[in-house]
Coordinates of C-alpha atoms and ligand atoms in Angstrom, one line a residue:
X1 CA -149.8 84.4 -134.5
X2 CA -149.8 86.2 -132.2
X3 CA -151.1 83.3 -129.4
X4 CA -149.0 80.3 -131.6
X5 CA -146.4 82.4 -130.2
X6 CA -147.2 82.9 -127.5
X7 CA -148.1 79.6 -127.5
X8 CA -145.1 78.7 -128.2
X9 CA -143.5 80.9 -125.7
X10 CA -144.7 79.0 -122.1
X11 CA -144.1 75.8 -123.8
X12 CA -140.5 76.3 -123.6
X13 CA -141.4 77.8 -120.2
X14 CA -142.7 75.0 -118.7
X15 CA -140.1 73.2 -119.4
X16 CA -136.7 74.9 -118.5
X17 CA -139.4 75.6 -114.6
X18 CA -139.5 71.7 -114.8
X19 CA -135.9 70.7 -115.3
X20 CA -134.8 73.8 -113.3
X21 CA -136.8 71.4 -110.8
X22 CA -135.9 68.1 -111.7
X23 CA -132.4 69.7 -110.8
X24 CA -132.6 70.7 -107.5
X25 CA -134.8 68.4 -105.7
X26 CA -133.8 65.2 -107.0
X27 CA -132.8 62.6 -104.7
X28 CA -128.3 62.8 -104.3
X29 CA -125.3 61.0 -102.9
X30 CA -123.3 63.9 -100.4
X31 CA -120.4 63.3 -99.3
X32 CA -118.7 64.1 -95.5
X33 CA -116.0 63.4 -93.8
X34 CA -116.6 64.3 -90.9
X35 CA -113.6 66.2 -88.4
X36 CA -114.3 65.7 -85.3
X37 CA -115.5 63.7 -82.2
X38 CA -119.3 65.9 -82.2
X39 CA -119.3 66.3 -86.0
X40 CA -119.6 62.4 -86.3
X41 CA -122.0 62.2 -83.6
X42 CA -124.1 64.2 -85.9
X43 CA -124.2 62.6 -88.3
X44 CA -124.6 59.1 -87.0
X45 CA -128.1 61.5 -85.5
X46 CA -128.7 62.0 -89.9
X47 CA -128.4 58.9 -90.7
X48 CA -130.4 57.1 -88.2
X49 CA -133.6 60.2 -87.6
X50 CA -133.4 61.1 -90.7
X51 CA -135.0 59.4 -94.3
X52 CA -131.7 58.7 -95.6
X53 CA -129.8 55.4 -96.4
X54 CA -126.0 55.2 -95.4
X55 CA -123.7 54.3 -98.7
X56 CA -120.8 54.0 -96.7
X57 CA -120.2 53.0 -94.3
X58 CA -122.8 49.9 -94.0
X59 CA -123.2 50.9 -90.6
X60 CA -123.7 53.9 -88.5
X61 CA -121.8 52.9 -85.7
X62 CA -118.3 52.4 -88.6
X63 CA -118.5 56.3 -89.3
X64 CA -115.7 58.4 -87.7
X65 CA -112.8 60.5 -87.8
X66 CA -111.6 62.0 -91.0
X67 CA -113.2 59.1 -93.0
X68 CA -115.7 58.8 -96.2
X69 CA -118.8 58.7 -95.2
X70 CA -121.3 58.3 -98.7
X71 CA -125.3 59.3 -97.1
X72 CA -127.9 58.9 -100.1
X73 CA -130.6 62.1 -99.3
X74 CA -134.0 61.6 -101.0
X75 CA -135.2 64.9 -102.2
X76 CA -137.3 65.7 -99.1
X77 CA -135.1 65.9 -96.8
X78 CA -132.8 67.1 -98.8
X79 CA -133.3 70.9 -97.4
X80 CA -133.7 69.9 -93.9
X81 CA -129.8 67.2 -93.9
X82 CA -128.2 70.2 -95.4
X83 CA -129.8 73.0 -92.9
X84 CA -128.4 70.8 -90.0
X85 CA -125.9 70.2 -91.2
X86 CA -124.9 73.6 -92.3
X87 CA -125.7 74.6 -88.4
X88 CA -123.2 72.5 -87.4
X89 CA -120.5 73.5 -89.7
X90 CA -120.3 70.5 -91.2
X91 CA -118.9 70.7 -94.4
X92 CA -119.6 68.2 -97.8
X93 CA -119.9 67.4 -101.1
X94 CA -122.1 66.0 -103.6
X95 CA -121.2 63.2 -105.3
X96 CA -124.1 62.5 -107.8
X97 CA -126.5 65.1 -108.0
X98 CA -128.6 63.4 -110.6
X99 CA -129.2 60.0 -108.6
X100 CA -133.1 59.9 -109.9
X101 CA -131.2 60.1 -113.7
X102 CA -129.3 57.7 -112.4
X103 CA -132.0 54.9 -111.7
X104 CA -133.7 55.3 -115.0
X105 CA -130.9 55.3 -116.4
X106 CA -130.4 51.6 -114.8
X107 CA -134.4 50.1 -114.9
X108 CA -134.9 51.8 -118.8
X109 CA -137.0 48.5 -120.7
X110 CA -134.1 48.1 -123.6
X111 CA -136.3 45.5 -125.6
X112 CA -136.9 47.8 -128.3
X113 CA -133.6 48.1 -129.0
X114 CA -132.7 46.4 -132.3
X115 CA -129.2 45.0 -130.3
X116 CA -131.0 44.9 -127.5
X117 CA -130.3 41.2 -127.6
X118 CA -126.7 41.3 -128.2
X119 CA -126.1 44.3 -125.1
X120 CA -128.7 41.9 -122.7
X121 CA -125.8 41.6 -120.7
X122 CA -124.7 45.2 -120.2
X123 CA -128.3 46.3 -118.8
X124 CA -129.5 45.7 -115.2
X125 CA -132.0 43.6 -115.6
X126 CA -136.0 43.4 -113.5
X127 CA -136.6 40.1 -110.8
X128 CA -138.9 38.9 -113.5
X129 CA -136.4 38.5 -116.7
X130 CA -133.3 36.8 -115.0
X131 CA -135.9 34.7 -114.0
X132 CA -137.0 34.0 -117.5
X133 CA -133.1 33.7 -118.5
X134 CA -132.8 31.5 -115.8
X135 CA -135.0 29.9 -118.3
X136 CA -134.1 30.1 -121.5
X137 CA -130.4 29.4 -120.7
X138 CA -131.4 25.5 -119.4
X139 CA -133.4 25.5 -122.9
X140 CA -130.9 26.5 -125.2
X141 CA -127.8 24.8 -123.6
X142 CA -129.7 21.4 -122.1
X143 CA -126.0 19.5 -122.2
X144 CA -123.4 22.0 -120.2
X145 CA -127.4 24.1 -117.9
X146 CA -129.5 22.6 -115.2
X147 CA -132.0 24.7 -112.9
X148 CA -132.4 23.3 -110.0
X149 CA -134.1 24.5 -107.1
X150 CA -132.4 25.1 -103.6
X151 CA -135.6 26.3 -101.7
X152 CA -137.3 29.4 -101.9
X153 CA -137.4 32.7 -99.7
X154 CA -139.4 34.5 -97.0
X155 CA -142.4 35.5 -100.0
X156 CA -141.7 32.1 -101.9
X157 CA -140.2 32.8 -104.8
X158 CA -138.0 30.2 -106.5
X159 CA -134.1 30.0 -105.1
X160 CA -132.7 28.5 -109.2
X161 CA -129.5 27.5 -108.6
X162 CA -127.4 26.7 -112.5
X163 CA -125.4 23.8 -112.6
X164 CA -123.0 24.5 -114.9
X165 CA -121.2 20.6 -116.0
X166 CA -119.6 20.0 -119.5
X167 CA -117.9 16.2 -118.0
X168 CA -118.5 13.0 -115.7
X169 CA -115.7 13.0 -114.4
X170 CA -115.8 10.5 -111.1
X171 CA -114.2 12.9 -107.5
X172 CA -115.7 16.1 -109.5
X173 CA -114.4 19.5 -108.1
X174 CA -116.8 22.9 -107.8
X175 CA -117.0 25.8 -107.6
X176 CA -119.8 27.5 -106.0
X177 CA -120.7 31.5 -106.6
X178 CA -123.7 33.0 -105.2
X179 CA -124.7 37.1 -106.9
X180 CA -127.2 39.5 -105.0
X181 CA -127.0 38.9 -101.2
X182 CA -127.9 42.5 -100.7
X183 CA -130.6 43.9 -103.0
X184 CA -129.1 46.9 -104.2
X185 CA -126.1 45.9 -105.0
X186 CA -126.9 45.3 -108.8
X187 CA -123.4 44.7 -110.4
X188 CA -124.0 41.9 -108.4
X189 CA -126.5 39.8 -110.0
X190 CA -125.0 41.5 -113.6
X191 CA -122.0 39.7 -112.8
X192 CA -123.4 36.3 -112.1
X193 CA -125.1 36.0 -115.3
X194 CA -122.8 37.6 -117.7
X195 CA -120.1 34.4 -116.0
X196 CA -122.6 32.3 -117.0
X197 CA -122.7 34.0 -120.8
X198 CA -119.4 33.7 -120.6
X199 CA -118.4 30.5 -119.1
X200 CA -120.9 28.9 -122.4
X201 CA -120.3 30.9 -124.6
X202 CA -116.4 31.0 -124.2
X203 CA -115.3 27.0 -123.4
X204 CA -113.9 25.0 -125.9
X205 CA -112.7 28.2 -127.5
X206 CA -110.7 29.5 -124.0
X207 CA -107.8 28.3 -122.3
X208 CA -108.6 29.5 -119.3
X209 CA -112.2 29.0 -119.2
X210 CA -111.8 25.5 -120.9
X211 CA -109.4 24.2 -117.9
X212 CA -111.9 25.5 -115.3
X213 CA -115.0 23.9 -116.5
X214 CA -113.7 20.1 -117.7
X215 CA -112.2 20.1 -113.6
X216 CA -115.1 21.7 -112.2
X217 CA -118.8 21.9 -111.6
X218 CA -119.9 25.5 -111.0
X219 CA -123.2 26.8 -108.8
X220 CA -123.9 29.8 -109.5
X221 CA -126.9 31.3 -107.7
X222 CA -127.6 34.1 -109.3
X223 CA -130.4 36.2 -106.9
X224 CA -130.2 34.9 -103.6
X225 CA -132.6 38.0 -102.2
X226 CA -135.2 38.2 -104.5
X227 CA -137.8 39.5 -102.4
X228 CA -135.5 42.2 -102.1
X229 CA -134.3 42.5 -105.3
X230 CA -138.0 43.1 -105.9
X231 CA -138.0 45.7 -103.9
X232 CA -135.6 47.4 -105.1
X233 CA -137.5 48.0 -107.8
X234 CA -140.6 48.6 -107.5
X235 CA -140.2 51.1 -104.4
X236 CA -136.1 51.9 -102.8
X237 CA -133.9 51.3 -104.8
X238 CA -131.8 51.9 -101.2
X239 CA -133.1 47.9 -99.8
X240 CA -130.7 46.0 -98.6
X241 CA -131.3 42.9 -96.1
X242 CA -134.1 40.7 -97.4
X243 CA -137.8 41.3 -96.5
X244 CA -138.6 39.4 -94.2
X245 CA -140.8 40.4 -91.1
X246 CA -140.0 40.6 -88.1
X247 CA -141.8 39.5 -84.4
X248 CA -140.0 41.7 -81.7
X249 CA -141.0 44.8 -84.2
X250 CA -142.1 47.3 -87.3
X251 CA -138.8 47.0 -89.6
X252 CA -138.2 45.1 -92.0
X253 CA -135.7 42.9 -93.5
X254 CA -132.3 41.1 -92.3
X255 CA -129.2 41.6 -93.2
X256 CA -128.1 37.6 -94.7
X257 CA -124.8 38.3 -95.1
X258 CA -124.8 38.3 -91.1
X259 CA -127.4 35.6 -90.5
X260 CA -124.7 32.4 -90.6
X261 CA -123.4 31.1 -87.7
X262 CA -120.0 32.2 -87.5
X263 CA -119.5 34.4 -84.3
X264 CA -123.3 35.3 -84.8
X265 CA -124.5 38.3 -83.7
X266 CA -121.1 39.8 -82.3
X267 CA -119.9 42.8 -83.1
X268 CA -120.0 43.7 -86.1
X269 CA -123.4 43.1 -86.6
X270 CA -126.5 44.4 -84.3
X271 CA -129.7 42.2 -83.1
X272 CA -132.1 45.3 -83.7
X273 CA -134.0 45.0 -86.2
X274 CA -134.0 48.5 -87.6
X275 CA -130.5 48.5 -88.6
X276 CA -129.1 47.6 -91.9
X277 CA -127.2 45.0 -89.7
X278 CA -129.7 42.8 -88.3
X279 CA -128.6 39.6 -88.0
X280 CA -132.4 37.8 -87.0
X281 CA -133.8 36.2 -84.4
X282 CA -131.0 32.9 -83.9
X283 CA -128.1 31.8 -87.1
X284 CA -130.4 30.1 -90.4
X285 CA -133.5 32.3 -88.9
X286 CA -133.9 33.0 -93.0
X287 CA -135.4 30.5 -96.1
X288 CA -132.3 32.6 -98.1
X289 CA -129.3 32.1 -95.8
X290 CA -130.7 28.5 -95.3
X291 CA -131.9 27.5 -98.2
X292 CA -128.3 27.8 -99.4
X293 CA -126.7 26.5 -95.8
X294 CA -128.7 23.1 -96.5
X295 CA -126.9 22.6 -100.3
X296 CA -122.8 23.7 -99.4
X297 CA -123.6 21.0 -96.2
X298 CA -124.4 18.9 -99.1
X299 CA -122.8 19.6 -101.8
X300 CA -118.5 19.8 -98.9
X301 CA -117.3 17.0 -100.0
X302 CA -116.9 18.9 -103.8
X303 CA -117.0 22.1 -104.0
X304 CA -113.7 22.9 -103.1
X305 CA -114.3 27.4 -103.8
X306 CA -117.1 29.0 -102.8
X307 CA -117.2 33.4 -103.9
X308 CA -119.7 34.8 -103.2
X309 CA -120.2 38.7 -105.1
X310 CA -120.8 41.8 -103.8
X311 CA -120.4 45.8 -103.9
X312 CA -119.0 48.6 -104.4
X313 CA -115.4 49.3 -103.4
X314 CA -113.3 46.7 -104.9
X315 CA -112.6 44.6 -102.9
X316 CA -111.2 40.8 -103.5
X317 CA -111.4 39.6 -99.1
X318 CA -111.7 35.9 -97.2
X319 CA -112.2 34.8 -94.0
X320 CA -111.8 35.4 -91.5
X321 CA -114.8 38.3 -91.4
X322 CA -116.4 37.1 -87.9
X323 CA -112.6 37.8 -85.8
X324 CA -109.5 39.3 -85.9
X325 CA -107.7 35.1 -85.9
X326 CA -106.1 34.9 -89.4
X327 CA -107.5 31.7 -91.2
X328 CA -105.0 28.9 -90.8
X329 CA -103.7 29.2 -94.3
X330 CA -104.4 32.7 -94.8
X331 CA -101.0 32.5 -96.4
X332 CA -102.8 31.2 -99.8
X333 CA -105.8 33.3 -99.6
X334 CA -103.7 36.4 -99.1
X335 CA -101.5 34.3 -102.4
X336 CA -104.8 33.9 -104.2
X337 CA -106.0 36.5 -103.6
X338 CA -103.5 38.9 -104.9
X339 CA -102.5 37.4 -108.1
X340 CA -106.2 37.5 -108.9
X341 CA -105.7 41.7 -108.1
X342 CA -102.3 41.5 -110.3
X343 CA -104.5 40.2 -112.5
X344 CA -107.3 43.4 -112.7
X345 CA -104.0 45.2 -112.8
X346 CA -102.8 44.1 -115.7
X347 CA -105.6 43.9 -118.3
X348 CA -107.6 46.8 -116.9
X349 CA -105.1 49.5 -115.0
X350 CA -107.8 48.6 -111.7
X351 CA -106.8 48.5 -108.2
X352 CA -109.0 46.5 -105.3
X353 CA -107.4 45.8 -102.8
X354 CA -107.7 43.0 -100.8
X355 CA -107.3 40.5 -97.2
X356 CA -109.1 38.8 -94.2
X357 CA -112.4 40.6 -94.3
X358 CA -112.3 41.5 -90.6
X359 CA -108.7 42.9 -91.2
X360 CA -109.5 44.9 -94.2
X361 CA -112.9 46.4 -93.8
X362 CA -114.1 45.2 -90.3
X363 CA -115.7 42.5 -88.3
X364 CA -118.4 41.9 -89.7
X365 CA -119.7 37.7 -88.5
X366 CA -122.1 36.0 -90.0
X367 CA -121.0 36.2 -93.1
X368 CA -121.7 33.0 -96.0
X369 CA -117.9 33.5 -96.6
X370 CA -116.4 32.2 -92.7
X371 CA -119.1 29.7 -92.4
X372 CA -118.4 27.8 -96.0
X373 CA -115.2 28.6 -95.0
X374 CA -115.6 26.7 -91.4
X375 CA -117.4 23.7 -92.7
X376 CA -114.6 23.0 -95.2
X377 CA -113.9 25.0 -98.0
X378 CA -110.9 26.2 -97.0
X379 CA -111.1 28.2 -100.3
X380 CA -113.1 31.0 -100.1
X381 CA -114.1 35.2 -101.0
X382 CA -116.5 37.6 -100.9
X383 CA -115.2 40.1 -103.8
X384 CA -117.1 43.7 -103.7
X385 CA -116.7 45.5 -107.7
X386 CA -116.8 48.4 -108.9
X387 CA -116.7 50.8 -108.1
X388 CA -114.9 52.7 -105.2
X389 CA -117.8 55.6 -104.4
X390 CA -118.1 57.7 -108.0
X391 CA -121.7 56.1 -108.0
X392 CA -121.8 53.7 -105.8
X393 CA -124.8 51.3 -106.0
X394 CA -125.9 53.2 -108.6
X395 CA -123.3 52.0 -112.1
X396 CA -124.5 52.9 -115.2
X397 CA -125.1 50.1 -117.0
X398 CA -122.3 51.5 -119.9
X399 CA -120.2 49.8 -117.1
X400 CA -121.0 46.6 -116.2
X401 CA -119.0 45.2 -119.2
X402 CA -115.7 46.2 -117.3
X403 CA -116.6 45.7 -114.1
X404 CA -117.6 42.2 -115.2
X405 CA -115.2 41.7 -116.6
X406 CA -113.2 42.7 -114.0
X407 CA -114.0 40.5 -112.1
X408 CA -114.2 37.6 -114.8
X409 CA -110.0 37.7 -114.3
X410 CA -110.1 37.2 -111.0
X411 CA -112.2 33.8 -110.6
X412 CA -110.6 32.5 -113.2
X413 CA -107.4 33.0 -111.5
X414 CA -107.9 31.9 -108.2
X415 CA -110.2 28.8 -109.8
X416 CA -107.5 27.6 -111.6
X417 CA -105.0 28.2 -108.7
X418 CA -107.5 26.0 -107.0
X419 CA -107.8 23.4 -109.9
X420 CA -103.7 23.4 -108.9
X421 CA -104.1 22.9 -105.7
X422 CA -105.9 20.2 -104.9
Ligands
LIG501 N1 -119.6 44.8 -97.4 C1 -119.6 43.2 -97.2 C2 -120.8 42.9 -95.3 O1 -120.8 43.8 -94.3 C3 -119.2 42.3 -97.2 C4 -118.6 40.7 -96.8 C5 -117.8 40.6 -96.0 N2 -117.3 38.9 -95.5 C6 -118.0 39.2 -94.7 N3 -118.5 38.2 -93.6 N4 -118.5 40.3 -93.5 O2 -121.7 42.4 -96.6
ZN502 ZN1 -123.1 43.3 -100.1

């Protein structure tokens, strides 16, 4: 009896110690608003020299006074980073203290859950699962869905586009959606799956979806950066770029959304392979961007609406991002984005900013949206989905449906406008 009791105490002690240790040593997301130029410089230093990942802004060069910085700090650099901040009297808040738990929640395999098939679209899926899903979706809907191989990634993974098409009208218009240019933006991949599922389930039931599919073919690339996505599941949840090896550096990866031929590698991109916004060796140097560009070039007569899905920050953006100049149909684009944002506000009471990329966030050349626009796809958008920083890239699965429905209503609003105008 006595030994049992001692054992019991020991077991609980161990439990206590474990949980204590866990909360103390988890990876965290911290938030800092620098007040002086000195603090700005220190932050730039921290985010480049220590083993951290900048969540916001995308690159240290954009850190400035009075704007909030979100920084991922892994447990093992936590003390060093916090000491350094303290030494310079920089205060920080903790946005997320339980990063490890959130990541665990996002990658949990729920396939043993009896309800799992009904919640499939409300969970995140590994790359392998998504490839299976592509296959199954095509097999289950032979009259509406066709998978098209458009190329392969740097590590030779296939790039599949799903074509949704309900009829063969002559001169049929089309729209394009790509997801997951940036590996860590998991809600983006989830949206592409959501969109396909919704279209297939509600064709002939929902008036808007029916009108859209009757008038347009839809091309969907659910995973534009499969190597990066795989890497976020196995090795580093915060990875953004693709996984290509550079000739000139040990650093890996090109920012695919800086690799297109639109004022390529000017201000807002970097020719330094170690940065998160590395533009690559030349425009379309990467197989992933080249595959997308080739496909769009060969379909540019039909594709009227280009859409690229990212996260986070809740924005509906349109060209240009590579220059401060206004697009030729700026007024149209603004009106469409505004209407989409209003729909989101009306139906979901959530706020999305909208405007041209360069004026709404920052100059960012070499983006797919600007390139597609210059190719002649006059309705070109980039959506930044939920949230605004509460969970950032670690949006919990329970928020997938809200985030996707919001984006869906925005897509529908714009697609219907495109049909009207073209
Ligand atoms: N957050 C996205 C990025 O940095 C914004 C994309 C807007 N469009 C663009 N062409 N930069 O890539
Ligand atoms: Zn992105």
